[in-house]
C-alpha cells in the first residue's frame, strides 16, 4: 500500500503567513503540520509516499527531504496548479501503479493517527473508504449521505443547502478502481476535478464505497483559529521536558518543553507550553498553550495561547493572546497616545485597532 500526500495549494486562508511559507509547514507545537501526517503514515506501516507539490515545492522538499527521517521513501510529483484532489490522483497514476493507497491532505490533523483505518481497509478492502465527521457548517465541505450501515449513497461538494451535516475529512483510502473514476469526471464549476465527483461516479457505477465516522479529534488547519486550536490540543498532551537553561529567578509551572539551547531568564512559564532551541525569554510571562519557535526573543512581555514563529522578537508588550506572529516579525509598544495609526500592512492582512 502507498500513500499520496497533497502538499500543494495556495493557502489563501492563512495569508499573509503563506505568502512566504507553505501552509503545510506552519508549525503546531513547534513542528510543521505536515510532519504529523507523515508520522501517522509511517506508524500505519506504509513506507512509499508520493508528495504532490506546487509553487512551494522547494520549501516542501527542503523540509521533508527523501523521507528517511520519517522512515519513508518519498517521491515528489509536481502539479502545475491546484486543480482538485481528483486531479492529484490523475497525475500520480504512473507512480501509484495498481496498488491500493491512502490519500492524505497535508494540512489535516488527526489525533491518534490512521493505523486502525488502514488496518480495517486492508482487511475488508472496499473500493473506497472515506472519513466523515459532523460539522456545524457543512456548506464549507464535501457533504455525504450514507445508509444505516455506513455505505455511501451520495456526495456533494460545498452545497448551498447541505442535506446532511456529515463532512469529508481529508483522508481517503482507494483501490485502483478510483483511476477509472478520475478519468471519467469533468471539471466542476470551480474548474477543479472534485474527489466528491469521483466518489459519486464509483457509487453510481456500483462500486463499494464505505465510510467511517471520526469520533476523535480532527482539524483542517486552513485558518489561524483552527491552527491555534490544534496547537492547544497537541500541547495538552505534552510531557514536561526541560533540556534548556532556566535561571534561579525563573519558574516553570505545569508541563513545559524547553529544548536544548533555549533560555528562560527571570521569567515565569505556565504550561502546557513549548519553547524551541535558541529561543530566549527574559523578564516575561509565557502563558498556557504557547509555542515559541527557534530563535525567538521575548523580553519584558506577556504572551499566552499563541504561536510565535522563527526569529520573531516581542519586546515590551503588555499582553499578546490568541495570536500568530510570523517569522522575523517584530512586535513592540506603540506611543502612549499616538495622533494617528501608522500602518504597513501586507496583502490579505487583518488588523484590529482600538479606536
Short mmCIF file of C-alpha atoms in Angstrom, two decimals:
data_model
loop_
_atom_site.label_atom_id
_atom_site.label_comp_id
_atom_site.label_asym_id
_atom_site.label_seq_id
_atom_site.Cartn_x
_atom_site.Cartn_y
_atom_site.Cartn_z
CA UNK A 1 0.00 0.00 0.00
CA UNK A 2 1.22 3.50 -0.86
CA UNK A 3 0.37 6.98 0.41
CA UNK A 4 -0.35 10.09 -1.65
CA UNK A 5 0.17 13.28 0.35
CA UNK A 6 -1.13 16.57 -1.00
CA UNK A 7 1.23 19.45 -0.20
CA UNK A 8 0.39 21.94 -2.94
CA UNK A 9 -2.31 24.59 -2.79
CA UNK A 10 -2.09 28.32 -2.21
CA UNK A 11 -3.01 28.59 1.48
CA UNK A 12 -5.12 31.68 0.84
CA UNK A 13 -6.94 31.45 4.19
CA UNK A 14 -3.62 31.71 6.02
CA UNK A 15 -2.31 34.79 4.26
CA UNK A 16 -0.13 36.74 4.87
CA UNK A 17 1.78 33.88 6.60
CA UNK A 18 1.60 31.72 3.46
CA UNK A 19 2.96 34.45 1.19
CA UNK A 20 6.38 33.31 2.42
CA UNK A 21 5.76 29.76 3.63
CA UNK A 22 3.85 26.65 2.55
CA UNK A 23 0.66 26.19 4.57
CA UNK A 24 1.61 22.58 5.34
CA UNK A 25 4.76 23.82 7.10
CA UNK A 26 3.01 26.14 9.54
CA UNK A 27 4.11 24.77 12.94
CA UNK A 28 1.91 23.30 15.64
CA UNK A 29 3.72 22.84 18.97
CA UNK A 30 6.89 23.80 17.06
CA UNK A 31 6.50 21.05 14.45
CA UNK A 32 5.07 21.51 10.93
CA UNK A 33 1.55 20.18 10.47
CA UNK A 34 2.80 18.09 7.53
CA UNK A 35 5.15 16.16 9.82
CA UNK A 36 2.26 14.83 11.91
CA UNK A 37 0.67 13.35 8.79
CA UNK A 38 3.91 11.76 7.59
CA UNK A 39 4.48 10.27 11.03
CA UNK A 40 0.98 8.77 11.10
CA UNK A 41 1.56 7.23 7.65
CA UNK A 42 4.81 5.64 8.83
CA UNK A 43 3.11 4.36 12.00
CA UNK A 44 0.50 2.64 9.80
CA UNK A 45 3.28 0.61 8.15
CA UNK A 46 3.27 2.48 4.84
CA UNK A 47 6.71 3.40 3.52
CA UNK A 48 6.24 4.55 -0.09
CA UNK A 49 4.91 8.10 -0.21
CA UNK A 50 4.21 10.36 -3.17
CA UNK A 51 4.04 14.05 -2.30
CA UNK A 52 2.07 16.33 -4.62
CA UNK A 53 3.82 19.72 -4.75
CA UNK A 54 3.09 23.06 -6.39
CA UNK A 55 4.61 26.53 -6.13
CA UNK A 56 6.04 25.79 -2.67
CA UNK A 57 7.88 22.67 -3.87
CA UNK A 58 11.38 23.89 -2.88
CA UNK A 59 10.23 24.51 0.70
CA UNK A 60 8.48 21.16 0.97
CA UNK A 61 11.50 19.34 -0.46
CA UNK A 62 13.84 21.10 1.97
CA UNK A 63 11.63 20.23 4.94
CA UNK A 64 10.91 16.58 4.06
CA UNK A 65 13.96 15.56 2.04
CA UNK A 66 13.96 11.95 0.87
CA UNK A 67 11.68 10.96 3.75
CA UNK A 68 14.28 8.87 5.55
CA UNK A 69 13.93 10.98 8.71
CA UNK A 70 10.39 9.61 8.96
CA UNK A 71 11.24 6.08 7.85
CA UNK A 72 9.71 6.78 4.44
CA UNK A 73 10.75 6.71 0.79
CA UNK A 74 9.40 9.96 -0.70
CA UNK A 75 8.81 10.74 -4.37
CA UNK A 76 7.79 14.26 -5.40
CA UNK A 77 5.06 14.69 -8.02
CA UNK A 78 4.71 18.24 -9.46
CA UNK A 79 1.23 19.66 -10.00
CA UNK A 80 1.05 22.63 -12.38
CA UNK A 81 -1.82 24.23 -10.44
CA UNK A 82 -4.21 23.22 -7.62
CA UNK A 83 -6.80 21.70 -9.95
CA UNK A 84 -8.59 19.47 -7.45
CA UNK A 85 -7.99 16.37 -5.36
CA UNK A 86 -9.06 14.06 -8.17
CA UNK A 87 -6.55 15.81 -10.43
CA UNK A 88 -3.82 14.89 -7.92
CA UNK A 89 -4.82 11.23 -8.25
CA UNK A 90 -4.85 11.57 -12.04
CA UNK A 91 -1.31 12.95 -12.31
CA UNK A 92 0.01 10.38 -9.79
CA UNK A 93 -1.31 7.44 -11.84
CA UNK A 94 2.06 6.19 -13.08
CA UNK A 95 3.63 6.36 -9.62
CA UNK A 96 0.65 4.71 -7.90
CA UNK A 97 0.53 1.85 -10.36
CA UNK A 98 -2.06 -0.78 -9.44
CA UNK A 99 -1.60 -0.57 -5.69
CA UNK A 100 -4.09 0.46 -3.04
CA UNK A 101 -3.30 3.82 -1.47
CA UNK A 102 -4.28 6.30 1.20
CA UNK A 103 -4.64 9.93 0.14
CA UNK A 104 -3.81 12.36 2.94
CA UNK A 105 -4.22 16.14 2.79
CA UNK A 106 -1.02 17.59 4.17
CA UNK A 107 -2.72 20.34 6.18
CA UNK A 108 -5.07 17.95 8.01
CA UNK A 109 -4.51 16.82 11.58
CA UNK A 110 -5.96 13.63 13.06
CA UNK A 111 -5.23 12.86 16.69
CA UNK A 112 -4.27 9.23 17.13
CA UNK A 113 -3.15 8.63 13.55
CA UNK A 114 -4.62 6.42 10.82
CA UNK A 115 -3.39 2.94 11.72
CA UNK A 116 -6.83 1.47 12.66
CA UNK A 117 -8.34 2.90 9.48
CA UNK A 118 -5.61 1.38 7.30
CA UNK A 119 -5.91 -1.99 9.05
CA UNK A 120 -9.69 -2.07 8.53
CA UNK A 121 -9.28 -1.16 4.87
CA UNK A 122 -6.72 -3.90 4.32
CA UNK A 123 -8.99 -6.46 6.00
CA UNK A 124 -12.26 -5.52 4.23
CA UNK A 125 -10.90 -3.89 1.05
CA UNK A 126 -13.89 -1.94 -0.26
CA UNK A 127 -13.28 0.04 -3.45
CA UNK A 128 -13.03 3.20 -1.37
CA UNK A 129 -13.32 4.23 2.26
CA UNK A 130 -13.79 7.81 3.37
CA UNK A 131 -13.68 9.52 6.75
CA UNK A 132 -16.59 11.62 7.94
CA UNK A 133 -17.22 13.98 10.82
CA UNK A 134 -20.16 16.10 11.90
CA UNK A 135 -19.56 19.83 11.39
CA UNK A 136 -21.61 22.93 12.26
CA UNK A 137 -21.24 24.43 8.76
CA UNK A 138 -21.26 21.60 6.20
CA UNK A 139 -21.63 24.04 3.29
CA UNK A 140 -17.86 24.63 3.52
CA UNK A 141 -17.06 20.94 2.93
CA UNK A 142 -17.82 17.96 0.77
CA UNK A 143 -21.09 16.61 2.23
CA UNK A 144 -22.02 12.91 2.31
CA UNK A 145 -25.22 10.89 2.65
CA UNK A 146 -24.93 7.33 3.96
CA UNK A 147 -27.25 4.44 4.77
CA UNK A 148 -27.56 2.92 8.23
CA UNK A 149 -24.51 0.71 7.66
CA UNK A 150 -22.15 3.48 6.61
CA UNK A 151 -22.29 2.79 2.88
CA UNK A 152 -22.09 5.96 0.83
CA UNK A 153 -25.19 6.93 -1.15
CA UNK A 154 -24.47 10.45 -2.40
CA UNK A 155 -21.86 13.23 -2.20
CA UNK A 156 -21.87 16.93 -3.00
CA UNK A 157 -19.04 19.47 -2.89
CA UNK A 158 -19.72 22.62 -0.82
CA UNK A 159 -23.51 22.61 -1.33
CA UNK A 160 -25.52 25.75 -0.69
CA UNK A 161 -28.19 23.69 1.06
CA UNK A 162 -26.47 20.66 2.65
CA UNK A 163 -28.61 17.54 3.01
CA UNK A 164 -26.61 16.27 6.00
CA UNK A 165 -24.04 17.58 8.47
CA UNK A 166 -21.55 14.83 7.61
CA UNK A 167 -18.41 16.31 6.05
CA UNK A 168 -15.49 14.64 4.32
CA UNK A 169 -12.27 14.56 6.32
CA UNK A 170 -9.12 14.94 4.23
CA UNK A 171 -8.12 11.25 4.37
CA UNK A 172 -9.27 8.73 1.76
CA UNK A 173 -8.42 5.09 1.01
CA UNK A 174 -8.71 3.70 -2.51
CA UNK A 175 -8.18 0.59 -4.57
CA UNK A 176 -7.12 1.07 -8.23
CA UNK A 177 -10.84 1.36 -9.10
CA UNK A 178 -10.57 5.10 -8.46
CA UNK A 179 -8.39 5.62 -11.54
CA UNK A 180 -11.31 4.96 -13.87
CA UNK A 181 -13.39 7.41 -11.84
CA UNK A 182 -10.94 10.33 -12.06
CA UNK A 183 -10.61 9.79 -15.81
CA UNK A 184 -14.38 9.77 -16.27
CA UNK A 185 -15.32 13.00 -14.48
CA UNK A 186 -15.17 16.56 -15.80
CA UNK A 187 -14.10 19.79 -14.06
CA UNK A 188 -16.67 21.34 -11.74
CA UNK A 189 -17.92 24.92 -11.85
CA UNK A 190 -14.83 25.78 -9.79
CA UNK A 191 -12.65 24.46 -12.60
CA UNK A 192 -11.41 21.54 -10.49
CA UNK A 193 -11.63 17.77 -10.70
CA UNK A 194 -13.53 17.11 -7.47
CA UNK A 195 -12.87 13.97 -5.45
CA UNK A 196 -16.55 14.05 -4.48
CA UNK A 197 -17.47 13.64 -8.16
CA UNK A 198 -15.05 10.72 -8.48
CA UNK A 199 -16.54 9.06 -5.41
CA UNK A 200 -20.06 9.65 -6.75
CA UNK A 201 -19.00 8.04 -10.04
CA UNK A 202 -17.87 4.97 -8.07
CA UNK A 203 -21.18 4.86 -6.20
CA UNK A 204 -23.22 5.25 -9.40
CA UNK A 205 -21.14 2.54 -11.08
CA UNK A 206 -22.00 0.02 -8.35
CA UNK A 207 -18.68 0.09 -6.52
CA UNK A 208 -18.42 -0.47 -2.78
CA UNK A 209 -17.79 2.91 -1.13
CA UNK A 210 -17.86 2.87 2.67
CA UNK A 211 -17.45 5.47 5.36
CA UNK A 212 -16.05 5.70 8.87
CA UNK A 213 -17.11 8.42 11.27
CA UNK A 214 -14.33 10.01 13.26
CA UNK A 215 -15.16 10.17 16.93
CA UNK A 216 -11.80 11.61 17.95
CA UNK A 217 -10.13 14.89 17.13
CA UNK A 218 -9.69 16.14 13.55
CA UNK A 219 -8.97 19.55 12.11
CA UNK A 220 -8.37 21.07 8.70
CA UNK A 221 -5.71 23.62 9.68
CA UNK A 222 -6.71 26.02 6.94
CA UNK A 223 -7.09 29.11 9.09
CA UNK A 224 -5.46 30.69 12.13
CA UNK A 225 -8.25 29.80 14.56
CA UNK A 226 -8.01 26.11 13.67
CA UNK A 227 -4.21 26.10 13.90
CA UNK A 228 -4.38 27.63 17.37
CA UNK A 229 -6.94 25.01 18.38
CA UNK A 230 -4.70 22.17 17.14
CA UNK A 231 -1.77 23.78 18.94
CA UNK A 232 -3.76 23.68 22.19
CA UNK A 233 -4.75 20.06 21.61
CA UNK A 234 -1.16 18.91 20.99
CA UNK A 235 0.28 20.89 23.89
CA UNK A 236 -2.35 19.44 26.24
CA UNK A 237 -0.75 16.05 25.60
CA UNK A 238 2.90 17.02 26.01
CA UNK A 239 5.07 15.77 28.84
CA UNK A 240 7.31 18.04 30.91
CA UNK A 241 10.82 18.08 29.42
CA UNK A 242 13.45 20.66 30.30
CA UNK A 243 16.73 20.46 28.38
CA UNK A 244 17.49 24.17 28.11
CA UNK A 245 18.67 26.72 30.68
CA UNK A 246 16.41 28.09 33.43
CA UNK A 247 17.93 30.56 35.88
CA UNK A 248 17.19 30.70 39.61
CA UNK A 249 14.90 33.68 39.16
CA UNK A 250 12.53 31.80 36.85
CA UNK A 251 9.60 29.47 37.47
CA UNK A 252 8.16 26.71 35.29
CA UNK A 253 4.62 25.62 36.17
CA UNK A 254 2.96 22.58 34.63
CA UNK A 255 4.17 20.69 31.53
CA UNK A 256 6.78 22.75 29.70
CA UNK A 257 9.00 21.60 26.82
CA UNK A 258 12.27 23.54 26.83
CA UNK A 259 14.56 22.35 24.04
CA UNK A 260 18.38 22.32 24.25
CA UNK A 261 19.78 25.81 23.76
CA UNK A 262 16.59 27.58 24.85
CA UNK A 263 16.98 30.03 27.76
CA UNK A 264 14.49 31.30 30.34
CA UNK A 265 15.77 34.17 32.49
CA UNK A 266 13.83 35.98 35.19
CA UNK A 267 10.56 34.71 33.76
CA UNK A 268 7.51 32.58 34.53
CA UNK A 269 6.35 29.92 32.08
CA UNK A 270 2.97 28.28 32.69
CA UNK A 271 2.36 25.12 30.71
CA UNK A 272 1.40 23.46 28.63
CA UNK A 273 3.94 25.37 26.56
CA UNK A 274 6.82 24.64 24.17
CA UNK A 275 9.96 26.73 23.74
CA UNK A 276 12.27 25.68 20.92
CA UNK A 277 16.06 25.64 20.66
CA UNK A 278 17.71 29.03 20.55
CA UNK A 279 14.70 30.92 21.90
CA UNK A 280 15.36 33.39 24.73
CA UNK A 281 12.69 34.52 27.21
CA UNK A 282 13.72 37.35 29.53
CA UNK A 283 11.71 39.06 32.29
CA UNK A 284 8.48 37.80 30.74
CA UNK A 285 5.47 35.63 31.36
CA UNK A 286 4.61 32.83 28.95
CA UNK A 287 1.07 31.61 29.49
CA UNK A 288 -0.58 28.27 28.67
CA UNK A 289 -0.83 26.94 25.10
CA UNK A 290 2.06 28.98 23.76
CA UNK A 291 4.51 27.64 21.17
CA UNK A 292 7.71 29.65 20.86
CA UNK A 293 9.81 28.69 17.83
CA UNK A 294 13.56 28.62 17.25
CA UNK A 295 15.46 31.85 17.63
CA UNK A 296 12.56 33.84 19.07
CA UNK A 297 13.41 36.60 21.58
CA UNK A 298 10.77 37.69 24.09
CA UNK A 299 11.63 40.39 26.62
CA UNK A 300 9.54 42.30 29.18
CA UNK A 301 6.35 40.92 27.67
CA UNK A 302 3.42 38.58 28.30
CA UNK A 303 2.12 36.08 25.79
CA UNK A 304 -0.47 33.29 26.01
CA UNK A 305 -2.42 30.93 23.71
CA UNK A 306 -0.26 31.93 20.75
CA UNK A 307 2.20 30.64 18.17
CA UNK A 308 5.36 32.65 17.59
CA UNK A 309 7.34 31.63 14.50
CA UNK A 310 11.10 31.50 13.95
CA UNK A 311 13.21 34.57 14.61
CA UNK A 312 10.39 36.82 15.79
CA UNK A 313 11.00 39.43 18.50
CA UNK A 314 8.50 40.64 21.08
CA UNK A 315 9.78 43.38 23.33
CA UNK A 316 7.96 45.40 25.98
CA UNK A 317 4.45 44.31 25.03
CA UNK A 318 1.95 44.14 27.87
CA UNK A 319 -0.06 41.12 26.67
CA UNK A 320 -0.45 39.14 23.47
CA UNK A 321 -3.06 36.35 23.33
CA UNK A 322 -4.76 34.20 20.69
CA UNK A 323 -2.22 35.28 18.08
CA UNK A 324 0.17 34.04 15.42
CA UNK A 325 3.37 36.04 14.99
CA UNK A 326 5.19 35.44 11.71
CA UNK A 327 8.84 34.69 11.02
CA UNK A 328 11.27 37.52 11.82
CA UNK A 329 8.34 39.74 12.86
CA UNK A 330 8.91 42.50 15.41
CA UNK A 331 6.25 43.45 17.97
CA UNK A 332 6.94 46.50 20.17
CA UNK A 333 4.76 49.04 22.02
CA UNK A 334 3.21 51.96 20.18
CA UNK A 335 3.49 55.50 21.58
CA UNK A 336 1.20 56.01 24.55
CA UNK A 337 -1.16 58.39 22.77
CA UNK A 338 -0.49 58.39 19.01
CA UNK A 339 -2.04 61.18 17.00
CA UNK A 340 -2.66 58.65 14.24
CA UNK A 341 -2.11 55.00 13.49
CA UNK A 342 0.77 54.37 11.09
CA UNK A 343 0.45 51.03 9.31
CA UNK A 344 2.47 48.99 6.83
CA UNK A 345 0.20 46.04 6.02
CA UNK A 346 0.72 43.22 3.55
CA UNK A 347 -1.91 41.81 1.18
CA UNK A 348 -4.82 39.90 2.74
CA UNK A 349 -3.94 41.04 6.28
CA UNK A 350 -6.38 41.66 9.13
CA UNK A 351 -5.68 44.44 11.65
CA UNK A 352 -7.70 45.19 14.77
CA UNK A 353 -7.29 48.71 16.22
CA UNK A 354 -8.77 50.16 19.37
CA UNK A 355 -10.45 53.42 18.36
#
